[in-house]
mmCIF file of C-alpha atoms in Angstrom:
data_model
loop_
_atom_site.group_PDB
_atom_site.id
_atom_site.type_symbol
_atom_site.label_atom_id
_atom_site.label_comp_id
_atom_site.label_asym_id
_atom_site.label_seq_id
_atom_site.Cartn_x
_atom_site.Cartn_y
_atom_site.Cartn_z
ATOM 1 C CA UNK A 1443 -37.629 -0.927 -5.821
ATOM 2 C CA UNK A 1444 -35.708 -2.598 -3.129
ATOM 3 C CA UNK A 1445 -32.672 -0.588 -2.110
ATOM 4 C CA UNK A 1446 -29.006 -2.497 -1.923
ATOM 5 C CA UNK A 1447 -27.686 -3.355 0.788
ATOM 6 C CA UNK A 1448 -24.213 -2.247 0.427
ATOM 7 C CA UNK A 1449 -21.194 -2.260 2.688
ATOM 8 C CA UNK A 1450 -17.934 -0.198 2.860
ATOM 9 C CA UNK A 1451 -14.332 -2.065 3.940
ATOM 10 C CA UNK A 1452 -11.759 1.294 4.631
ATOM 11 C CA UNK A 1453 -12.796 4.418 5.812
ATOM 12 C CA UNK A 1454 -9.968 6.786 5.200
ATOM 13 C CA UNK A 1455 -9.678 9.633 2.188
ATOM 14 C CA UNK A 1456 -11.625 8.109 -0.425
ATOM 15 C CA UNK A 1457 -13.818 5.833 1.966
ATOM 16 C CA UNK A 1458 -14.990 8.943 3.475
ATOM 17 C CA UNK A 1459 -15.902 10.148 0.161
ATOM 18 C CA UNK A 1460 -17.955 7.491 -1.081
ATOM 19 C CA UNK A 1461 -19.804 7.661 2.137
ATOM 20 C CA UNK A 1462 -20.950 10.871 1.680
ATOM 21 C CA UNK A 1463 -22.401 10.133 -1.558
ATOM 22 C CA UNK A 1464 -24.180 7.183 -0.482
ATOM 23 C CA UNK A 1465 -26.345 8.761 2.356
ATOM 24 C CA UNK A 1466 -27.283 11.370 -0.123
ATOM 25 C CA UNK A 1467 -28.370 8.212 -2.719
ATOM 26 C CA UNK A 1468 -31.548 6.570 -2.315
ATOM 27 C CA UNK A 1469 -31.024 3.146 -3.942
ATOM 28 C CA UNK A 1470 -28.743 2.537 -1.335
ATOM 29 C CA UNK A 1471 -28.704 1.833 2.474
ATOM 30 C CA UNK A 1472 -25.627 1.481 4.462
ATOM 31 C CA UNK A 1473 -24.992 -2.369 5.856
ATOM 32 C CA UNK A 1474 -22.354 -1.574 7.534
ATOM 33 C CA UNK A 1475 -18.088 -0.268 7.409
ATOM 34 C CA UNK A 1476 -15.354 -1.755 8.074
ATOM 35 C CA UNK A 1477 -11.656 -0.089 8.949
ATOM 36 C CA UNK A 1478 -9.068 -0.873 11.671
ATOM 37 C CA UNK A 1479 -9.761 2.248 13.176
ATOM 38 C CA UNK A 1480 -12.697 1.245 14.253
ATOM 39 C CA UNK A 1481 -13.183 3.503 17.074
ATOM 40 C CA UNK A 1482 -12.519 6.668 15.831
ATOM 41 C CA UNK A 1483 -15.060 5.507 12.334
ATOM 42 C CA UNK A 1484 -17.651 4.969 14.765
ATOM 43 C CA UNK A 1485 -17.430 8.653 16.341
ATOM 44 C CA UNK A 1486 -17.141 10.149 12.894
ATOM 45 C CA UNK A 1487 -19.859 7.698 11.959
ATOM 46 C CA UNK A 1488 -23.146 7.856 14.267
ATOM 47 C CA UNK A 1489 -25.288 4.824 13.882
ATOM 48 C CA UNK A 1490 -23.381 2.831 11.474
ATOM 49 C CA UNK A 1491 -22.346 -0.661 12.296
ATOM 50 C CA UNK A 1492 -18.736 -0.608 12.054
ATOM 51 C CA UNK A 1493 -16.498 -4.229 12.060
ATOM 52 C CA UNK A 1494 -12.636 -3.713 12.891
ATOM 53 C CA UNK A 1495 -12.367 -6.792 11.068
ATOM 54 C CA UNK A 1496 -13.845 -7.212 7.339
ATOM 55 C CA UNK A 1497 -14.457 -10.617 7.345
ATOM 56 C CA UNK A 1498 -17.210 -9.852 9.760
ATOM 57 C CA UNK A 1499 -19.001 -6.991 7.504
ATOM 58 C CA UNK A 1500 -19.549 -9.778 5.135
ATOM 59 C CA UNK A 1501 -20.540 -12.402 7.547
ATOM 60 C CA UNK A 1502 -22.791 -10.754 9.596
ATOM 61 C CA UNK A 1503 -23.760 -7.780 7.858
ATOM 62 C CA UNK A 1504 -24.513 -9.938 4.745
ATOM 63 C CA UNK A 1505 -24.467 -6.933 2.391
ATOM 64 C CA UNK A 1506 -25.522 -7.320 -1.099
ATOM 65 C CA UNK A 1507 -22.221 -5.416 -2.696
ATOM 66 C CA UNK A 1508 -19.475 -3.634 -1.165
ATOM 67 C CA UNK A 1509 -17.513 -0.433 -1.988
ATOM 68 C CA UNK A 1510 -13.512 -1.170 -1.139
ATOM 69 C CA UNK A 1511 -11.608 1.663 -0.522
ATOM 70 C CA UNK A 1512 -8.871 -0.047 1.569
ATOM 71 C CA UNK A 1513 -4.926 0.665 0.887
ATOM 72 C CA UNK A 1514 -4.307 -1.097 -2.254
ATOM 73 C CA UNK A 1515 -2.405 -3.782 -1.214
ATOM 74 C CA UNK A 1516 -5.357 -5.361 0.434
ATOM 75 C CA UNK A 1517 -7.658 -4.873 -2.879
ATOM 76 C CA UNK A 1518 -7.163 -8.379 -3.803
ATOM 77 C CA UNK A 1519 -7.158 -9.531 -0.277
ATOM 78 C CA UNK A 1520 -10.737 -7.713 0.139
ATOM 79 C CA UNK A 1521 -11.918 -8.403 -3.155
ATOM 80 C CA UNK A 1522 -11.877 -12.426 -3.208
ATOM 81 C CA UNK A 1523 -13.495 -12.411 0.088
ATOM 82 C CA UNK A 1524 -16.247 -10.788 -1.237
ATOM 83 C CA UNK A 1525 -16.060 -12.667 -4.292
ATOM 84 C CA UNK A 1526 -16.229 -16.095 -2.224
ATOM 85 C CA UNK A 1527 -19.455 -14.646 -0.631
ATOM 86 C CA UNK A 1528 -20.849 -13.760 -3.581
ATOM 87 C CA UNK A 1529 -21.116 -10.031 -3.128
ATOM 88 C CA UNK A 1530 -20.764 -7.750 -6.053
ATOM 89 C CA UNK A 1531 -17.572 -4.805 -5.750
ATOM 90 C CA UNK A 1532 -17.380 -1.635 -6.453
ATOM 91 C CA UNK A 1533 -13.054 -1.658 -6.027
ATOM 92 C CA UNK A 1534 -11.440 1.365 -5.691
ATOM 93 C CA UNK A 1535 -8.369 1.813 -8.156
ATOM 94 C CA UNK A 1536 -5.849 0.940 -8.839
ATOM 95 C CA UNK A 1537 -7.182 -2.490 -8.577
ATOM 96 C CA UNK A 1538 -4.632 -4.167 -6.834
ATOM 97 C CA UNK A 1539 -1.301 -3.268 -6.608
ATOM 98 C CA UNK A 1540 0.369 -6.243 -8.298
ATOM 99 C CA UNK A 1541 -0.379 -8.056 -11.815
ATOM 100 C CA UNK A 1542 0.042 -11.364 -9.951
ATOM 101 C CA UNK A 1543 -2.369 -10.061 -7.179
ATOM 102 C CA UNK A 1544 -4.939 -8.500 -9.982
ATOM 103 C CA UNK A 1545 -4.867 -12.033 -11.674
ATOM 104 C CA UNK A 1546 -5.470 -14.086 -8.866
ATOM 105 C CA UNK A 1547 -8.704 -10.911 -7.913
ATOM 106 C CA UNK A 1548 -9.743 -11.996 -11.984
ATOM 107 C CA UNK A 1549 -9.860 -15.391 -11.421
ATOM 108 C CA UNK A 1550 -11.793 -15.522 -8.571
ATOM 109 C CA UNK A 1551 -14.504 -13.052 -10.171
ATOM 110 C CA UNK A 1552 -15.424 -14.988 -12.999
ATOM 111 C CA UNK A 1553 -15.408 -18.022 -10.552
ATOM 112 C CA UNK A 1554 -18.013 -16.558 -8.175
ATOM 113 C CA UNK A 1555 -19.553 -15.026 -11.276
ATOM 114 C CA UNK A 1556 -19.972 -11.695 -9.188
ATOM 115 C CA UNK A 1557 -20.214 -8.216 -10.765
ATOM 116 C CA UNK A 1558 -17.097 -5.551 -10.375
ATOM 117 C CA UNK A 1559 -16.739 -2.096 -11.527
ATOM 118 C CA UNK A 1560 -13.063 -0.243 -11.216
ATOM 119 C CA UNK A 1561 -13.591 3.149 -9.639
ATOM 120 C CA UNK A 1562 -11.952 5.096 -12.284
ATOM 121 C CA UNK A 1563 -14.609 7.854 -11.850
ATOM 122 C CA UNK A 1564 -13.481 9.665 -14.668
ATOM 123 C CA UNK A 1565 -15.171 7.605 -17.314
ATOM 124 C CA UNK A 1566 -18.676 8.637 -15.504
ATOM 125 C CA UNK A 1567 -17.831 12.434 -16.448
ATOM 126 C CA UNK A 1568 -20.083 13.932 -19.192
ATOM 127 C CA UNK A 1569 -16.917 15.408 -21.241
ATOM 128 C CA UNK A 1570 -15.840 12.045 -21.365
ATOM 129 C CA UNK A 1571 -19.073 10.691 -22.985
ATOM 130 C CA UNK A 1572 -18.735 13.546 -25.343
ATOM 131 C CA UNK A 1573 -15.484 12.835 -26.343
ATOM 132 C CA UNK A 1574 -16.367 9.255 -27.222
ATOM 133 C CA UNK A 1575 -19.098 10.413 -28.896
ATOM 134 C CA UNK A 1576 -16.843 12.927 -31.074
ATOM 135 C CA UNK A 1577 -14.681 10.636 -31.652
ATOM 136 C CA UNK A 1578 -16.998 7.686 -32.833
ATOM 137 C CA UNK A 1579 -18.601 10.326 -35.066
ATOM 138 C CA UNK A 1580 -15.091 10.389 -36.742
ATOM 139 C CA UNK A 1581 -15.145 14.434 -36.193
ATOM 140 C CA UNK A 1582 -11.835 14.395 -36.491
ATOM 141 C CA UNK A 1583 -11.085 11.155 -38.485
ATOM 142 C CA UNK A 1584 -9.003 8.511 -37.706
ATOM 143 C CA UNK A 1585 -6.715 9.656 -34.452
ATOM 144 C CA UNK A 1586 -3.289 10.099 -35.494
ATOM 145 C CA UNK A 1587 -1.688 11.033 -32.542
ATOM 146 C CA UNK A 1588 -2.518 12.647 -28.454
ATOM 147 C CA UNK A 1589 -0.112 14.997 -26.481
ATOM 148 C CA UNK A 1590 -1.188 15.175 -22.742
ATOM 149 C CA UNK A 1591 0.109 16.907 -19.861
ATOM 150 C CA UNK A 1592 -0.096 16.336 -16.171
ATOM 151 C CA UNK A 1593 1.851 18.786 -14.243
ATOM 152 C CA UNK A 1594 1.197 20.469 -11.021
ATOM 153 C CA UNK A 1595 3.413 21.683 -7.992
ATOM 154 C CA UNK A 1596 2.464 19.211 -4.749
ATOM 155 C CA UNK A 1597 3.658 21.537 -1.545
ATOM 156 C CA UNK A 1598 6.018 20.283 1.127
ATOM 157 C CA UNK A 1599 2.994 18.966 3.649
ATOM 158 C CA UNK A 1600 1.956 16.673 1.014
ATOM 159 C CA UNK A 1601 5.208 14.822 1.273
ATOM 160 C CA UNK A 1602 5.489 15.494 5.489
ATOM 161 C CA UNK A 1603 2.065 13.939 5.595
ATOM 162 C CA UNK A 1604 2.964 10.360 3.973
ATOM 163 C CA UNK A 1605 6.693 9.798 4.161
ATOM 164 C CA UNK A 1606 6.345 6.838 1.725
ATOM 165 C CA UNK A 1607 5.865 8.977 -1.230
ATOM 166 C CA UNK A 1608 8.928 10.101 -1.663
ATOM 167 C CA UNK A 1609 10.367 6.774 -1.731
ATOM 168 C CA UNK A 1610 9.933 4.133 -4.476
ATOM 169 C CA UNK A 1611 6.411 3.689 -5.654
ATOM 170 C CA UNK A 1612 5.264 6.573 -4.429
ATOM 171 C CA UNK A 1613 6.100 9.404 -7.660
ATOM 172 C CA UNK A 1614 3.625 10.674 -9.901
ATOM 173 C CA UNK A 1615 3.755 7.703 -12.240
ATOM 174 C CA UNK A 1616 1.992 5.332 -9.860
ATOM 175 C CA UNK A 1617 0.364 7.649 -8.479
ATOM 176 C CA UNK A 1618 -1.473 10.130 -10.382
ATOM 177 C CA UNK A 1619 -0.668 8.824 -14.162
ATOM 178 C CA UNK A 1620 -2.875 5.801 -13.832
ATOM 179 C CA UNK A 1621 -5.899 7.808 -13.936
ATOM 180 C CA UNK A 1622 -4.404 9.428 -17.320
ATOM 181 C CA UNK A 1623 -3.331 6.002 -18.659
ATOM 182 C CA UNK A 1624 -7.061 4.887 -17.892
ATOM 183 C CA UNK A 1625 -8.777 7.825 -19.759
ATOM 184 C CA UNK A 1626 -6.586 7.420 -22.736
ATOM 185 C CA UNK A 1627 -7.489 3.506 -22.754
ATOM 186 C CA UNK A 1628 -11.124 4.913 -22.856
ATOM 187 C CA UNK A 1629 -11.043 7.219 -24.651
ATOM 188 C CA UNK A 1630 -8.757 6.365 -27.803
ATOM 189 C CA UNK A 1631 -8.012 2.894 -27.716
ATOM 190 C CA UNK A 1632 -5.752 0.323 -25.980
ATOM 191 C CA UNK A 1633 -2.414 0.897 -25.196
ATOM 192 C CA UNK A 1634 0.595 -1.973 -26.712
ATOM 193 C CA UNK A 1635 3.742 -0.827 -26.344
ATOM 194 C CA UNK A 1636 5.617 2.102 -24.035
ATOM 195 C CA UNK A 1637 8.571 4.066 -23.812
ATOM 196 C CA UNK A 1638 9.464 6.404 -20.739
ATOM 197 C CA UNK A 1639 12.618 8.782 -19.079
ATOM 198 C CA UNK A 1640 12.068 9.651 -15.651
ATOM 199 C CA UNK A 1641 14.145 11.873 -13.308
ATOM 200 C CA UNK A 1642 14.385 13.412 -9.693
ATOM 201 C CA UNK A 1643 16.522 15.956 -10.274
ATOM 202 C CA UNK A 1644 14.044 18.899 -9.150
ATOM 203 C CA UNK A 1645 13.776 17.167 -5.208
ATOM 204 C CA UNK A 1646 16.305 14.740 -4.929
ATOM 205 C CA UNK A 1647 14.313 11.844 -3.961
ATOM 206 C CA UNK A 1648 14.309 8.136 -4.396
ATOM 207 C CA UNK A 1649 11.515 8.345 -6.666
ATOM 208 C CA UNK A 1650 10.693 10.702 -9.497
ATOM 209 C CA UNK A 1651 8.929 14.299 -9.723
ATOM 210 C CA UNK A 1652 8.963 14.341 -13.375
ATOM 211 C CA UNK A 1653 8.736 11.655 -16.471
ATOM 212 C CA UNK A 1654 8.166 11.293 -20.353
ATOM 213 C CA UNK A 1655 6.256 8.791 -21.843
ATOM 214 C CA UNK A 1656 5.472 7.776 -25.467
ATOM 215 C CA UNK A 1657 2.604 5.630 -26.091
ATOM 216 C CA UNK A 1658 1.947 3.290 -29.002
ATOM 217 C CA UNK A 1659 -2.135 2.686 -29.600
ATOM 218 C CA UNK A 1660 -3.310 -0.379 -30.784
ATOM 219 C CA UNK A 1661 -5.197 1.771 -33.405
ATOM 220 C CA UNK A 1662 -1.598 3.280 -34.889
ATOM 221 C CA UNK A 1663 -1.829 5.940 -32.677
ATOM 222 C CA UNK A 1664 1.251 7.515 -31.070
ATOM 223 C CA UNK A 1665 1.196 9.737 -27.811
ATOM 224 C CA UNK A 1666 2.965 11.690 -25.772
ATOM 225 C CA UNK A 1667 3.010 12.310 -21.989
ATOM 226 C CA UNK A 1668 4.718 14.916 -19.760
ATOM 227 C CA UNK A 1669 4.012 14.520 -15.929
ATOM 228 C CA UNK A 1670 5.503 16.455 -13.308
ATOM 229 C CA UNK A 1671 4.614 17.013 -9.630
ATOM 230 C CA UNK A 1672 6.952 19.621 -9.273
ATOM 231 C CA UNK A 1673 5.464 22.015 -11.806
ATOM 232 C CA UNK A 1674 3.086 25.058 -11.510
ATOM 233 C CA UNK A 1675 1.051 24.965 -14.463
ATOM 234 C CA UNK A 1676 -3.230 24.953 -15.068
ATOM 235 C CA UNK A 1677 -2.419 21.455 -16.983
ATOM 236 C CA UNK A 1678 -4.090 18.876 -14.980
ATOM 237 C CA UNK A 1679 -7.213 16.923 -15.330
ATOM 238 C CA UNK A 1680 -8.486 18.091 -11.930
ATOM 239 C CA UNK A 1681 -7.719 21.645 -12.849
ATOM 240 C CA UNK A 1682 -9.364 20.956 -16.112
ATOM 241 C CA UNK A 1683 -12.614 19.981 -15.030
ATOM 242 C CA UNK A 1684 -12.904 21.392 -11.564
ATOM 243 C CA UNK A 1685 -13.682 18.101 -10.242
ATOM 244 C CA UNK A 1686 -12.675 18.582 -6.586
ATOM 245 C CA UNK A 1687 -12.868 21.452 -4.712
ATOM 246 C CA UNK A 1688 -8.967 21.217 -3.317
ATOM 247 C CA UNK A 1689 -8.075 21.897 -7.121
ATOM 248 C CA UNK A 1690 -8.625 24.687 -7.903
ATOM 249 C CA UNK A 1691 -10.448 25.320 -11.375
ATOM 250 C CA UNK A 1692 -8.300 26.584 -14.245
ATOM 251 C CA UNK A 1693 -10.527 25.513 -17.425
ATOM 252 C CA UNK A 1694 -7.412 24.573 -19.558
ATOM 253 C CA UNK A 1695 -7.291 21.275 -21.778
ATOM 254 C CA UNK A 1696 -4.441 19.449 -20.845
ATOM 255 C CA UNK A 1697 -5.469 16.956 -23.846
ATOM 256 C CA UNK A 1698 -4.733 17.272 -27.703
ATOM 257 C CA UNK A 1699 -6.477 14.653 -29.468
ATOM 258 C CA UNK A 1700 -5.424 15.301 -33.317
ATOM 259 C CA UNK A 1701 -7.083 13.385 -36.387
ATOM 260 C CA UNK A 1702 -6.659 13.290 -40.333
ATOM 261 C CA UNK A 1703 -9.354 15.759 -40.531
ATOM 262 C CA UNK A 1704 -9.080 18.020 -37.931
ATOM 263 C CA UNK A 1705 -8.025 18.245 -33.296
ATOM 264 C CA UNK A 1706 -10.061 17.998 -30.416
ATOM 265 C CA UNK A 1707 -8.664 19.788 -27.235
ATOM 266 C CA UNK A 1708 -9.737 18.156 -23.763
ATOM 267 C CA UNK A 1709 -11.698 18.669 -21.177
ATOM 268 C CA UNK A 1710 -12.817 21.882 -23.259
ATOM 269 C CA UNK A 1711 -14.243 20.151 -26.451
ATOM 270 C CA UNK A 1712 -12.921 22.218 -28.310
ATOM 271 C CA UNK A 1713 -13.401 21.183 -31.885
ATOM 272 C CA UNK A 1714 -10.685 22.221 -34.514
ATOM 273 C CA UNK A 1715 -11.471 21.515 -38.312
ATOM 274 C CA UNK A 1716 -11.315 23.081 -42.444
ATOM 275 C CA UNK A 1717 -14.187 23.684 -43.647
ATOM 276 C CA UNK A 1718 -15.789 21.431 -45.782
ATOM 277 C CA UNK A 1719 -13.475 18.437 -44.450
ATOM 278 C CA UNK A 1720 -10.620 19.973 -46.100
ATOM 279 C CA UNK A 1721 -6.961 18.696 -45.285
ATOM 280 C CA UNK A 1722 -4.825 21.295 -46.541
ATOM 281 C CA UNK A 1723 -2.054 23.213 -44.462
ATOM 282 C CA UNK A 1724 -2.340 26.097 -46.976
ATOM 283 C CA UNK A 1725 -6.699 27.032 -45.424
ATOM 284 C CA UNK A 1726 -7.423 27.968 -42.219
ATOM 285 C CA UNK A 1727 -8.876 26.147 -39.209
ATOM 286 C CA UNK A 1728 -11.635 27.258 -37.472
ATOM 287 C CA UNK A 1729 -12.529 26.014 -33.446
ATOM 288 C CA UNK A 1730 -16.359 24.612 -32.990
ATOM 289 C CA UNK A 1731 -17.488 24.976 -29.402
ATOM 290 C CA UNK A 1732 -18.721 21.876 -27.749
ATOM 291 C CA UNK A 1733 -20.525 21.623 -24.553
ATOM 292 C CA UNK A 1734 -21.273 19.111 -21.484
ATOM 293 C CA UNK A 1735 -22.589 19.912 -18.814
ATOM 294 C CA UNK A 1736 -20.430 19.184 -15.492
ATOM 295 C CA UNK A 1737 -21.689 16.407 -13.255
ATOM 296 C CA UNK A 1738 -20.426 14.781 -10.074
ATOM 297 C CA UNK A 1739 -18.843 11.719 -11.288
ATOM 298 C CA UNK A 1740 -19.351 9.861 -7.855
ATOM 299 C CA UNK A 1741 -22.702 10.304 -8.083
ATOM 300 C CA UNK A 1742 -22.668 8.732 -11.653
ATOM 301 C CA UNK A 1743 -20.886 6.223 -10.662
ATOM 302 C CA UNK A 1744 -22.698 4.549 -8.065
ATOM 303 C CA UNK A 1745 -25.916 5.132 -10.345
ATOM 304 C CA UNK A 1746 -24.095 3.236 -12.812
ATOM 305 C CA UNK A 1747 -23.008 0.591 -10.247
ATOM 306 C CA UNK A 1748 -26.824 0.156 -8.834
ATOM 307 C CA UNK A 1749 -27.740 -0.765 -12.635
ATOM 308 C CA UNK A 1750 -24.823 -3.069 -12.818
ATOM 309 C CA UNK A 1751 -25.783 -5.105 -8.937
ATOM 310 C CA UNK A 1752 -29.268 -4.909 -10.703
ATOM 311 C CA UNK A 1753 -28.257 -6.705 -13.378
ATOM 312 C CA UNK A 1754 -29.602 -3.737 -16.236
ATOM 313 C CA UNK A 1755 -26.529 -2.877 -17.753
ATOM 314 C CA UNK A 1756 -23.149 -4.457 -18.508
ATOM 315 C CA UNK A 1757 -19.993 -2.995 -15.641
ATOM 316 C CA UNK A 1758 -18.338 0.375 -17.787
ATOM 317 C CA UNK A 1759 -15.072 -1.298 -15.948
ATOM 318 C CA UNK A 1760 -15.284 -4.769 -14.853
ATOM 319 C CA UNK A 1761 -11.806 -5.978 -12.732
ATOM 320 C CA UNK A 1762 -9.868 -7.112 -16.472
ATOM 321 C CA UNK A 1763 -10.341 -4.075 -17.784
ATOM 322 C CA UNK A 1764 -8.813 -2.033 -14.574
ATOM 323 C CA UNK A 1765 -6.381 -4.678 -13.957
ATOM 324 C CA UNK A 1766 -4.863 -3.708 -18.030
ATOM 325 C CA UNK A 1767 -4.815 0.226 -16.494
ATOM 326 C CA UNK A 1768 -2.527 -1.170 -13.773
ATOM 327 C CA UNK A 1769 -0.529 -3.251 -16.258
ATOM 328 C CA UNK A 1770 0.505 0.013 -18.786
ATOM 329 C CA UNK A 1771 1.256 1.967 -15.771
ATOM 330 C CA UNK A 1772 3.537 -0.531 -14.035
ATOM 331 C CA UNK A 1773 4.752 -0.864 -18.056
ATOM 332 C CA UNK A 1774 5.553 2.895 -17.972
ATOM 333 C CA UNK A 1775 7.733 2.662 -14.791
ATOM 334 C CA UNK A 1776 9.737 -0.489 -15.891
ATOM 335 C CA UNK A 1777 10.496 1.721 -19.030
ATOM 336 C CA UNK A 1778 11.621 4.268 -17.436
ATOM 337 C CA UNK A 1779 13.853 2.744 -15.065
ATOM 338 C CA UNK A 1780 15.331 0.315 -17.784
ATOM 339 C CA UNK A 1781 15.001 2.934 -20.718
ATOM 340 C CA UNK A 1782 13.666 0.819 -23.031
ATOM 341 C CA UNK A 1783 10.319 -0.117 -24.895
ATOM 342 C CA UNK A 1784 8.077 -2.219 -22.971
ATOM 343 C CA UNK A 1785 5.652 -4.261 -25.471
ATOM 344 C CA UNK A 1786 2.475 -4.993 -23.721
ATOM 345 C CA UNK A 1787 0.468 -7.426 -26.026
ATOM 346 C CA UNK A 1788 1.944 -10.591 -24.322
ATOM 347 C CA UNK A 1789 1.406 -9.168 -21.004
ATOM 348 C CA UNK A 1790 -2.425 -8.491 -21.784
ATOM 349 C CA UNK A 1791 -2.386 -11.902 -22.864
ATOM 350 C CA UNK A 1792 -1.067 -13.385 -19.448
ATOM 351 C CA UNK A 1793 -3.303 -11.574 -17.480
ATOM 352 C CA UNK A 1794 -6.836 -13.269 -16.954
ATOM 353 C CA UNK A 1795 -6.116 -15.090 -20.914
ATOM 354 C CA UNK A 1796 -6.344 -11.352 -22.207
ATOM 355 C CA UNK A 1797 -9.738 -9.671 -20.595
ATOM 356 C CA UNK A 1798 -11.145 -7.281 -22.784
ATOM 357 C CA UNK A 1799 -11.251 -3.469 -22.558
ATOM 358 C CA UNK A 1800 -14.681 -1.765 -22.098
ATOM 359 C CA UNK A 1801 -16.247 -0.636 -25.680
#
């Protein structure tokens, strides 16, 4: 089969990354990247055709679908160019970095009638399928409630090496707690209404190190989030799953997912349950190992985006669906600095006329 012609627009952290994984893919072959820098991409890149300008990837490369991993203020920018030359996206996340910006990247999709996929790689990991798997098995019954942690220690350098986050917009919750908010809306079911505390007490600056959340599920859920950045603990995804060498692997569920007939804790599997479905505080509960094996969800996801350019298989995250991960996070920051409950079902509803969220 004909391989896809496929572009890249920013070539910095994640860029990088997903460059890596394409030479090392054979449905794909490299059109072309495009970054500001476009001298220094060109030394790190040998033989590529690189465009300081992005406008010019698309127009003379002519790729068939492009990967953007630009700063995420230019998302939108990026993505409706693409969209008005009917080229397909795989978007980096957060989406965009404004609801009015993700809205206006919506509209334009479903004009163009492109295909988009979110780069929340997470919901390409095996222990994610098995959860949802679990879970739709009703293992545990109905899910009456999650506790989550994200909490890790980020040294000085991280802070010396981008000034900007430790101003506004650049703590943990807008950040890192995105890609927690977008497993949870995966996993257990959409989020409609927040609550959140937030303070900076532990460095001092403008923007948090550590926050509290409490979620409300559409399903009747109710959740809880800790999230610190100022923390040594094993309690992070990353840690969790050993997904990326610079985090170093700890094995430790960070996840409780707890049912009316028994717990699940995450990324382990671990299954808790009575025997013989019993629901009784008065027997004991026994743990069920459950296993996945661990893949590289990078790889997995530009599998999964070939079959979606290809036309085989519906997007696991079309643009709506990212863009609501962006809305509950922004949500849990406007809580937190207004300490109040933030209902989201309007705001769903304002956004693209209320996209839904991947099943």
């Amino acid at each position: 089969m004909t391989k896809i012609r496929i572009g890249v627009i920013g070539a910095g952290l994640i860029g990088r990354k997903h460059l890596r994984k394409l030479a090392e893919h054979g449905d794909y072959e490299l059109a072309g990247i495009a970054d500001v820098n476009a001298e220094q991409v060109a030394a790190e890149q040998p033989g590529a055709r690189i465009f300081a300008d992005y406008r010019k990837l698309l127009d003379e490369a002519r790729p068939e679908a492009v990967i953007i991993a630009s700063p995420n203020q230019l998302h939108a920018e990026n993505g409706i160019a693409c969209a008005r030359a009917g080229i397909h996206i795989l978007i980096e996340k957060p989406v965009t970095d404004t609801l009015e910006t993700a809205a206006g990247l919506i509209a334009e999709v479903r004009k163009a009638g492109i295909r988009s996929l979110v780069g929340h790689h997470r919901r390409h990991h095996t222990q994610v399928k098995a959860l949802r798997t679990l879970l739709g098995q009703g293992r545990i019954g109905d899910v009456v409630g999650v506790s989550a942690i994200w909490a890790t220690h980020k040294p000085a350098d991280y802070f010396k090496a981008a000034p900007w986050r430790s101003q506004a917009g650049g703590g943990p919750v807008l950040i890192n707690l995105i890609h927690e908010i977008d497993f949870l809306r995966f996993a257990v079911g959409e989020i409609v209404a927040v609550e959140a505390i937030a303070t900076n007490r532990q460095r001092g600056f403008a923007v948090e190190d550590t926050a509290a959340t409490l979620l409300e599920f559409e399903n009747g859920a109710l959740g809880t989030f800790f999230l610190s950045d100022c923390a040594v603990t094993p309690w992070t995804m990353e840690q969790g799953l050993g997904e990326a060498p610079e985090f170093p692997f700890s094995g430790q569920s960070s996840y409780r997912l707890m049912g009316r007939r028994g717990a699940i804790e995450f990324p382990s599997l671990d299954q808790w349950t009575q025997e013989g479905g019993a629901q009784d505080w008065n027997k004991p509960i026994r743990a069920q190992a459950n296993h996945a094996a661990s893949i590289d969800p990078y790889v997995a996801q530009l599998d999964h985006f070939r079959d979606v350019v290809r036309g085989v298989t519906p997007s696991l995250q079309p643009v709506e669906d990212g863009a609501r991960s962006l809305l509950v996070t922004l949500a849990i920051a406007e809580a937190a600095t207004a300490r109040r409950r933030v209902d989201l079902r309007e705001r769903y509803a304002a956004l693209g006329q209320g996209g839904q969220a991947a099943t």
